[in-house]
Short mmCIF file of C-alpha atoms in Angstrom, two decimals:
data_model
loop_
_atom_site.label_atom_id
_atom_site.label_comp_id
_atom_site.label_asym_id
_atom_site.label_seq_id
_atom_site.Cartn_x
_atom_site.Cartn_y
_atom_site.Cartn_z
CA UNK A 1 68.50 42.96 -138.24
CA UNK A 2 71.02 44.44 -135.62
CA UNK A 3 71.03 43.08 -132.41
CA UNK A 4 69.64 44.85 -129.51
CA UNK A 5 71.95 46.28 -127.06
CA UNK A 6 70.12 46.13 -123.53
CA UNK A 7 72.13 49.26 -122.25
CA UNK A 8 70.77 51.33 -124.82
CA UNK A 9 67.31 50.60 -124.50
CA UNK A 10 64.71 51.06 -121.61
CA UNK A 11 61.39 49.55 -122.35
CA UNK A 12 60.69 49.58 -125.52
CA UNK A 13 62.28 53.47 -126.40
CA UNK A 14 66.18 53.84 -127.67
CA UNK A 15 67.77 56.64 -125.31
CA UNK A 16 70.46 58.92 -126.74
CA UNK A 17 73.85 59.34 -125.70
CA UNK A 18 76.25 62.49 -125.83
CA UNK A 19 79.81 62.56 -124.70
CA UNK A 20 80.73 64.49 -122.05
CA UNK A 21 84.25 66.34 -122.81
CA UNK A 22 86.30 64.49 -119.92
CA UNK A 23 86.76 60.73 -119.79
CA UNK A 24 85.21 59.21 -117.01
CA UNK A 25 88.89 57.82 -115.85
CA UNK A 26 90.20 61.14 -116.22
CA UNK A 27 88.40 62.65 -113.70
CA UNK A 28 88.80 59.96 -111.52
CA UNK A 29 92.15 59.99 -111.17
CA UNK A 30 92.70 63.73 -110.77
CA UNK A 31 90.09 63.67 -107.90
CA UNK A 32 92.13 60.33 -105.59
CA UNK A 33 95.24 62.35 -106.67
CA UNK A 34 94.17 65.49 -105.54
CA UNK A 35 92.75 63.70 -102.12
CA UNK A 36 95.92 62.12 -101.89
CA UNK A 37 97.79 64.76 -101.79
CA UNK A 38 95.61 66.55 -99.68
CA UNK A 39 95.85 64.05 -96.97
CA UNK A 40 99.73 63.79 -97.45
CA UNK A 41 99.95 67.61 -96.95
CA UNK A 42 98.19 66.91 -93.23
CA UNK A 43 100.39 63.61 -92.81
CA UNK A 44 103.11 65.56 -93.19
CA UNK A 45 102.49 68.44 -91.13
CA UNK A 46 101.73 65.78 -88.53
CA UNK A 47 104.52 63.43 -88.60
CA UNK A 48 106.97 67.02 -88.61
CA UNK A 49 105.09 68.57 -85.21
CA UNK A 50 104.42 64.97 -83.76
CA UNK A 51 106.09 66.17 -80.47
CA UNK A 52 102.74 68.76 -80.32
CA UNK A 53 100.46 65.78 -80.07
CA UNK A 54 100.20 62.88 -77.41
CA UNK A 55 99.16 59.47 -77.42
CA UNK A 56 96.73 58.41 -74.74
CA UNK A 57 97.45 54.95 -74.86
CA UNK A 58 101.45 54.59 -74.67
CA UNK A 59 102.88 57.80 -74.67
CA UNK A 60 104.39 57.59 -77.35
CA UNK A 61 103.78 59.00 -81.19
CA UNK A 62 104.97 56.60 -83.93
CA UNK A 63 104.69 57.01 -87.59
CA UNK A 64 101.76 54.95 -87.66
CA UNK A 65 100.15 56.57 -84.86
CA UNK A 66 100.71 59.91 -86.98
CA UNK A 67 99.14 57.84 -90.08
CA UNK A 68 95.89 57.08 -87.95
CA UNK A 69 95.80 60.16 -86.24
CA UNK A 70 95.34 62.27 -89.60
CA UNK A 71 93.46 59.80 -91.24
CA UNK A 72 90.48 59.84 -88.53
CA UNK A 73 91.08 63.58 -88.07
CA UNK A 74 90.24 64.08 -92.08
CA UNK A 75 87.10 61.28 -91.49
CA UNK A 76 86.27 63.38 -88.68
CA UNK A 77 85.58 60.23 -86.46
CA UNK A 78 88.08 61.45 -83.92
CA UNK A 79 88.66 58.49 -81.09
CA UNK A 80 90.53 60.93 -78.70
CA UNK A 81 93.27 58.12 -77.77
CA UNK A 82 95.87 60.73 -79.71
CA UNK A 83 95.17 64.80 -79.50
CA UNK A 84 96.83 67.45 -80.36
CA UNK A 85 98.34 69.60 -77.25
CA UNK A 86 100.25 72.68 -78.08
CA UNK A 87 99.17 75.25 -79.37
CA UNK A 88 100.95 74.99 -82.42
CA UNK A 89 99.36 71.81 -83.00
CA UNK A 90 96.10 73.05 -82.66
CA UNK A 91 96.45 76.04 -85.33
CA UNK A 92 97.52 73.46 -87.50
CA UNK A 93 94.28 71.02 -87.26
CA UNK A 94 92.30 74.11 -87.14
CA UNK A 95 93.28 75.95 -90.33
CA UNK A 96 95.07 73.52 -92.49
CA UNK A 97 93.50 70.34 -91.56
CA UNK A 98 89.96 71.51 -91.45
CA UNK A 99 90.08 72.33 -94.77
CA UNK A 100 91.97 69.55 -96.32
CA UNK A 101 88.45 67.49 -94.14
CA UNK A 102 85.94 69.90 -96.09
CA UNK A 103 87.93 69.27 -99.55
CA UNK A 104 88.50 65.59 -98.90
CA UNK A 105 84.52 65.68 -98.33
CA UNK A 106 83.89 67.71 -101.18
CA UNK A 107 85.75 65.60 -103.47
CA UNK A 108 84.24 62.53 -102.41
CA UNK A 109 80.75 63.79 -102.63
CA UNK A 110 81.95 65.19 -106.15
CA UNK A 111 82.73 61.49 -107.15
CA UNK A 112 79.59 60.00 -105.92
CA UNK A 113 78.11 62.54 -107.96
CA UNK A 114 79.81 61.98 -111.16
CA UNK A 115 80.04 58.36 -110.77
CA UNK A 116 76.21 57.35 -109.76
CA UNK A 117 74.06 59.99 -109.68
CA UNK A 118 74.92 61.68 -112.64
CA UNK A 119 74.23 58.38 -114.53
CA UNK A 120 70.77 59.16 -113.27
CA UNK A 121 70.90 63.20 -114.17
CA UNK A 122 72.33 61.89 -117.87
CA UNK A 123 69.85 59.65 -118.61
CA UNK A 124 67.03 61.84 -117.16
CA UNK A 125 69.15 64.64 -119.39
CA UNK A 126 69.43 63.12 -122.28
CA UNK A 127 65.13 61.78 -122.43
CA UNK A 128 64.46 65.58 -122.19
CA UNK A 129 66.89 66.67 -124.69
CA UNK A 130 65.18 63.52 -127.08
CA UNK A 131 61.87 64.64 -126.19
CA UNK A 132 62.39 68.40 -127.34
CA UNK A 133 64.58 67.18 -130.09
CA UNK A 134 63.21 69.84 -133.47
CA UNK A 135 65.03 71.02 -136.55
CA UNK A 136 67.88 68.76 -136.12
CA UNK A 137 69.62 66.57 -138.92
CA UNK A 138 69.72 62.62 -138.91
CA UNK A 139 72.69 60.83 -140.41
CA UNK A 140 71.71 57.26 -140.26
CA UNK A 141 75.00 55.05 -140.98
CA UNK A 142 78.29 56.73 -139.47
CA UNK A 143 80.80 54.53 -142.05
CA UNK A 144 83.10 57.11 -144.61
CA UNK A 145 80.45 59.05 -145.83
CA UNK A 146 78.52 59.64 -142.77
CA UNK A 147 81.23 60.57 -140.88
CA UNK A 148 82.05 63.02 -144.05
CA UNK A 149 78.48 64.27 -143.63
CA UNK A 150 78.88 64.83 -139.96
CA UNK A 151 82.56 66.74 -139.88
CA UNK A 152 80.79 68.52 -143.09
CA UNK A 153 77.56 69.60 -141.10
CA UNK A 154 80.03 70.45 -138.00
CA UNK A 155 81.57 72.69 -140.61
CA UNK A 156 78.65 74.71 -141.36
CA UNK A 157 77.91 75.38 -138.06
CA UNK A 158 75.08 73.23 -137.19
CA UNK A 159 75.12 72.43 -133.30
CA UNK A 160 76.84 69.44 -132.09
CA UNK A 161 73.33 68.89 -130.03
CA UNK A 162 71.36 69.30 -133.88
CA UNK A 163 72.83 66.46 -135.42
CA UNK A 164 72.22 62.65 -134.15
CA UNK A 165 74.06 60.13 -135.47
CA UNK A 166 72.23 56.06 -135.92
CA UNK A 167 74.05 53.05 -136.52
CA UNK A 168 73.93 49.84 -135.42
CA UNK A 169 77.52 48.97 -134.76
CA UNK A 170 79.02 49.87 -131.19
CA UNK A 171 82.35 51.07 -132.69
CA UNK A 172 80.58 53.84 -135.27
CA UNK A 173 78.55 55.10 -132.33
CA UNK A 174 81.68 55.69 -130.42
CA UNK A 175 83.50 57.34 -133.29
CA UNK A 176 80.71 59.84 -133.74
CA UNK A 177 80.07 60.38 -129.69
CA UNK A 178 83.70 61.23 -129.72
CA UNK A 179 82.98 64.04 -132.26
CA UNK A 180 80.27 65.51 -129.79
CA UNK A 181 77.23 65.02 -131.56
CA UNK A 182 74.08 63.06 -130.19
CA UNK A 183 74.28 59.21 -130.72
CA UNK A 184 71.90 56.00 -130.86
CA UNK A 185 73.40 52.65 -131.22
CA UNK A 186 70.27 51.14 -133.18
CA UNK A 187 68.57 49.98 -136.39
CA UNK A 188 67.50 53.18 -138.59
CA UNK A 189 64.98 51.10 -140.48
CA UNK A 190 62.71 50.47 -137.51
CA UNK A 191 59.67 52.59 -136.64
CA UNK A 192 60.57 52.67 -132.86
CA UNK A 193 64.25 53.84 -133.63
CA UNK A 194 63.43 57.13 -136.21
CA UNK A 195 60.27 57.60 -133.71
CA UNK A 196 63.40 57.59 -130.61
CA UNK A 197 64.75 60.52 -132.76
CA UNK A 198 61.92 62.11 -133.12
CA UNK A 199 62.27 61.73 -137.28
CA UNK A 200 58.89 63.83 -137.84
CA UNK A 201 60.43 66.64 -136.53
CA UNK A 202 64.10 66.66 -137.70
CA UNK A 203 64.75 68.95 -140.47
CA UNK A 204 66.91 66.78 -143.12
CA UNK A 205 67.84 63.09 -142.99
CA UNK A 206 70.92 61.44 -144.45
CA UNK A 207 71.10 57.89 -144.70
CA UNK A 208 74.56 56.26 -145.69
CA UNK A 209 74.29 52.88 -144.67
CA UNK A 210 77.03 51.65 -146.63
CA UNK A 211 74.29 48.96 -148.83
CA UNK A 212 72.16 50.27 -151.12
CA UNK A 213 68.93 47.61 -149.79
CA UNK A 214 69.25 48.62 -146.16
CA UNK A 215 69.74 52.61 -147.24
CA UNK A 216 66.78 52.45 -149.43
CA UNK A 217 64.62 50.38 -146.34
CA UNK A 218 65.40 53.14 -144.29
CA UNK A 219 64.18 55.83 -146.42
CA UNK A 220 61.36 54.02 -147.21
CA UNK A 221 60.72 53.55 -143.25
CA UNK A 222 61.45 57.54 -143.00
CA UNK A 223 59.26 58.78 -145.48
CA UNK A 224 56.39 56.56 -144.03
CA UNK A 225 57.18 58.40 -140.78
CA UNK A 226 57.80 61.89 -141.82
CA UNK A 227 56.34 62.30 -145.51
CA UNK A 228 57.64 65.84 -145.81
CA UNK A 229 61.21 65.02 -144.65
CA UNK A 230 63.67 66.16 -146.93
CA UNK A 231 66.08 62.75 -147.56
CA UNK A 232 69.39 62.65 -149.11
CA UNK A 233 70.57 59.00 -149.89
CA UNK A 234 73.84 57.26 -151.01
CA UNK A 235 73.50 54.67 -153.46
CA UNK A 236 76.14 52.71 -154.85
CA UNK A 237 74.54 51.18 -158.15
CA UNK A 238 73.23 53.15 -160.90
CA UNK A 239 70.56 50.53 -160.83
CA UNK A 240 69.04 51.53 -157.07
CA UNK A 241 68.88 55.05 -157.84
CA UNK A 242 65.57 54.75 -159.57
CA UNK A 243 64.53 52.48 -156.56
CA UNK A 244 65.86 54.86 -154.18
CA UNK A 245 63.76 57.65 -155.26
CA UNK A 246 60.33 55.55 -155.43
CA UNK A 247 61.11 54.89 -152.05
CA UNK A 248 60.58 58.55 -151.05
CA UNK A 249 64.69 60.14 -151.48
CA UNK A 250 64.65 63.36 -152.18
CA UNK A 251 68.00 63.46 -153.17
CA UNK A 252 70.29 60.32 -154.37
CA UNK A 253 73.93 60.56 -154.56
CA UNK A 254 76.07 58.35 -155.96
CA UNK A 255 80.19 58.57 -155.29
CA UNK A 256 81.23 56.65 -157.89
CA UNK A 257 78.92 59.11 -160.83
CA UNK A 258 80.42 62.17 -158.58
CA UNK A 259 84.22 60.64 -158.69
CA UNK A 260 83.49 60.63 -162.82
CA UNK A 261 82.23 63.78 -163.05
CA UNK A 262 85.05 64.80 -161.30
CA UNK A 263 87.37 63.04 -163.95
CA UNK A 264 86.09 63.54 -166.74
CA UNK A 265 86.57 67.38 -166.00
CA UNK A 266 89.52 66.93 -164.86
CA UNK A 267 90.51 66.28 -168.26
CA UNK A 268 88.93 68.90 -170.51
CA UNK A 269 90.65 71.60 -167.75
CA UNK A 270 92.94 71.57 -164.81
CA UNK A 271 90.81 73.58 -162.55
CA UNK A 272 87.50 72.70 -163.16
CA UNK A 273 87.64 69.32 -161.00
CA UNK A 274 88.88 71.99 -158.14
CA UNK A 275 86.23 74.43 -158.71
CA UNK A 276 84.12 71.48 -158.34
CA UNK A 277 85.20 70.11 -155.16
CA UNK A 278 84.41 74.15 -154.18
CA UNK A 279 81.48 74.36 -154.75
CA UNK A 280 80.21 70.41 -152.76
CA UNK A 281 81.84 72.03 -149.38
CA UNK A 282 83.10 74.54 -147.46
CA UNK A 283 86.96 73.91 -147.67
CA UNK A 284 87.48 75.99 -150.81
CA UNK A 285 86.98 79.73 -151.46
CA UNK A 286 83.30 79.34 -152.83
CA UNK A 287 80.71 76.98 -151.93
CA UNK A 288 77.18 76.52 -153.29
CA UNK A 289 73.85 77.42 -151.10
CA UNK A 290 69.95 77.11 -151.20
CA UNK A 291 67.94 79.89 -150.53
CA UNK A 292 64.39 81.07 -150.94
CA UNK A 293 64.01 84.38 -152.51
CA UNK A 294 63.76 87.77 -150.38
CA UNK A 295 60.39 89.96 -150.68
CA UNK A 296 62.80 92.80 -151.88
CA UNK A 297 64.07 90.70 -154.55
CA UNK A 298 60.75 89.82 -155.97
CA UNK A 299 60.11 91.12 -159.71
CA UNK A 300 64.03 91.03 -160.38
CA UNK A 301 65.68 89.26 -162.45
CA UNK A 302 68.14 86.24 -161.16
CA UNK A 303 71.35 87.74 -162.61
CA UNK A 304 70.43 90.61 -160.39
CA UNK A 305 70.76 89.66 -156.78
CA UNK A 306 73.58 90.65 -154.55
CA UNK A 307 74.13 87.97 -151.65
CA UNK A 308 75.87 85.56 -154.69
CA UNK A 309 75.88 84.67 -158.02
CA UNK A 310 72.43 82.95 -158.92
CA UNK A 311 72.68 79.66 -160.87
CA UNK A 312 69.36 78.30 -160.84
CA UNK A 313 65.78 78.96 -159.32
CA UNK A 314 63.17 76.24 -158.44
CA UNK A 315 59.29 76.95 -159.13
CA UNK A 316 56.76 75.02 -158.45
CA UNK A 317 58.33 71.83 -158.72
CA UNK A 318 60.21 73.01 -162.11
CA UNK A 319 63.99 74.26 -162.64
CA UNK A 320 65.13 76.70 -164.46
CA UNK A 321 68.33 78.34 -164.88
CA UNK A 322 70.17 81.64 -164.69
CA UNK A 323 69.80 81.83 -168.79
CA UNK A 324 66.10 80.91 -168.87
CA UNK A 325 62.85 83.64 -169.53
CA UNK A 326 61.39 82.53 -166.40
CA UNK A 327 64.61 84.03 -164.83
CA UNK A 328 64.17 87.34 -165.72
CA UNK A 329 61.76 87.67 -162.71
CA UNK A 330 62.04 86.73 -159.68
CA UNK A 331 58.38 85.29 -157.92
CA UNK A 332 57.06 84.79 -154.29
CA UNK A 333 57.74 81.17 -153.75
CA UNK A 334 60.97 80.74 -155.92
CA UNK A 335 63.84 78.76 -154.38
CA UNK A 336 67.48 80.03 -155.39
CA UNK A 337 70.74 78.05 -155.80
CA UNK A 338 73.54 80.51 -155.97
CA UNK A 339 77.36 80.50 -155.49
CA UNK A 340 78.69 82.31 -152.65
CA UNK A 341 82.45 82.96 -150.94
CA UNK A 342 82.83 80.02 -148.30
CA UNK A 343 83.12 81.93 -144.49
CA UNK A 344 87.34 80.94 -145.01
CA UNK A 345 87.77 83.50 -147.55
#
């Protein structure tokens, strides 16, 4: 069982975690460097009209005087042992200075912000955003073929904010936070995890945990959770698919059967391995998509709608394809799989 990471828990409930687009360091160094360079602009205007301001103390105006002299004029704390006296001087504090104070301020406040209380505002954030979570995809396991799944869902538009990513390892979490999508470093086969993402309400799960006992736990843990959840699992061996599917998968996939498929038609024609690889994503000029059947296409036949080419229908619980009786007419209820041009073409 993974162990638990005390950052990402409070209590007993998992929190999310998004990425924000700039890195933390980033930001922090373009804000001192901007400060610094305001406060340099006001050294320097200082140190070059020095003979405008007097020192109360000595008489005279040093560098370092000039260096204290702008740095509690910008702090506003203002000891009055060194003023400014000409007028010059004093057009200079009033509209260059002053605002280099207000953006020095501004900055600084900025940081706080960023730094400490938007840790708060994040966390606060990110608990509504898991509360409200609805309609969103789960890819439990983030190895090769979840982060396939994930750049694949990106692809076909889902929301970076739709899709959350689970795995128990610190370095998958950060490869899929980087790709924008909503993150929890945890164990996908525990009830208080999938509850943390709100599993009941998502609207597809894929589990790729890279073993075929902790994929099929998970499932097993989803379905108990979410018993209409539609699950797509990869298994590895032929001989967990079987187990896979009593464990409440909807749909099983296993590379190494696809890989053969591919393959083997790669040898009875050059192009049908291609047309294959088409049709599983969105890279090619076709790609394959699930439907249910439009009220104006009810009473037609398959062969006759006009959004794609229609391959095969589902009805109630059967399927049947584009050559079959049963798709000479289309009924209320029917599901269609048809082939359509991908959105690149």
């Amino acid at each position: 069982m993974a162990r638990r990471n005390p950052r990402r828990w409070i209590g007993e409930a998992p929190v999310l975690r998004h990425r924000g687009r700039t890195p933390a360091w980033v930001s922090l160094g373009w804000r001192m460097a901007l400060a610094l360079a305001l406060i340099g602009v006001a050294l320097a205007g200082h140190w070059l009209d020095r003979d405008g301001l007097r020192d109360n103390t000595d008489g005279k105006v040093s560098f370092v005087d000039v260096v204290y002299f702008t740095m509690i004029t910008v702090t506003t704390v203002g000891y009055g042992d060194i003023v400014p006296v000409t007028d010059r001087a004093r057009m200079f504090d009033t509209f260059v200075v002053t605002p280099v104070r207000l953006f020095v301020w501004l900055i600084f406040l900025g940081t706080a912000y960023d730094f400490v209380l938007r840790g708060v505002w994040e966390k606060w954030r990110m608990r509504n955003l898991q509360r409200d979570l609805n309609g969103h995809v789960i890819v439990a396991g983030h190895g090769t073929s979840g982060t396939e799944a994930v750049a694949e869902l990106l692809r076909r538009g889902k929301p970076h904010d739709a899709i959350v990513v689970i795995d128990p390892h610190a370095d998958a979490v950060a490869r899929a936070e980087a790709e924008g999508v909503m993150v929890l470093e945890g164990d996908a086969s525990r009830n208080a995890t999938l509850d943390a993402v709100k599993v009941a309400k998502a609207s597809a799960m894929i589990v790729a945990a890279g073993r075929d006992d902790t994929s099929i736990l998970i499932v097993l843990t989803a379905r108990r959770l979410a018993p209409a959840l539609p699950i797509s699992v990869v298994i590895r061996s032929e001989d967990n698919e079987a187990l896979a599917v009593q464990a409440g998968a909807t749909t099983v996939i296993n590379p190494a059967s696809f890989a053969g498929l591919l393959l083997a038609g790669s040898t009875t024609g050059p192009h049908l391995a291609e047309y294959m690889m088409d049709l599983a994503g969105l890279h090619g000029a076709v790609s394959l998509r699930e439907r249910a059947v439009a009220a104006s296409e009810i009473g037609s036949p398959l062969s006759a709608i006009t959004t794609g080419a229609g391959l095969r229908l589902y009805r109630g619980g059967q399927r049947y394809g584009f050559w079959q009786a049963e798709a000479r007419s289309l009924q209320p209820g029917d599901t269609i799989i048809e082939v359509v041009p991908s959105d690149d073409t």
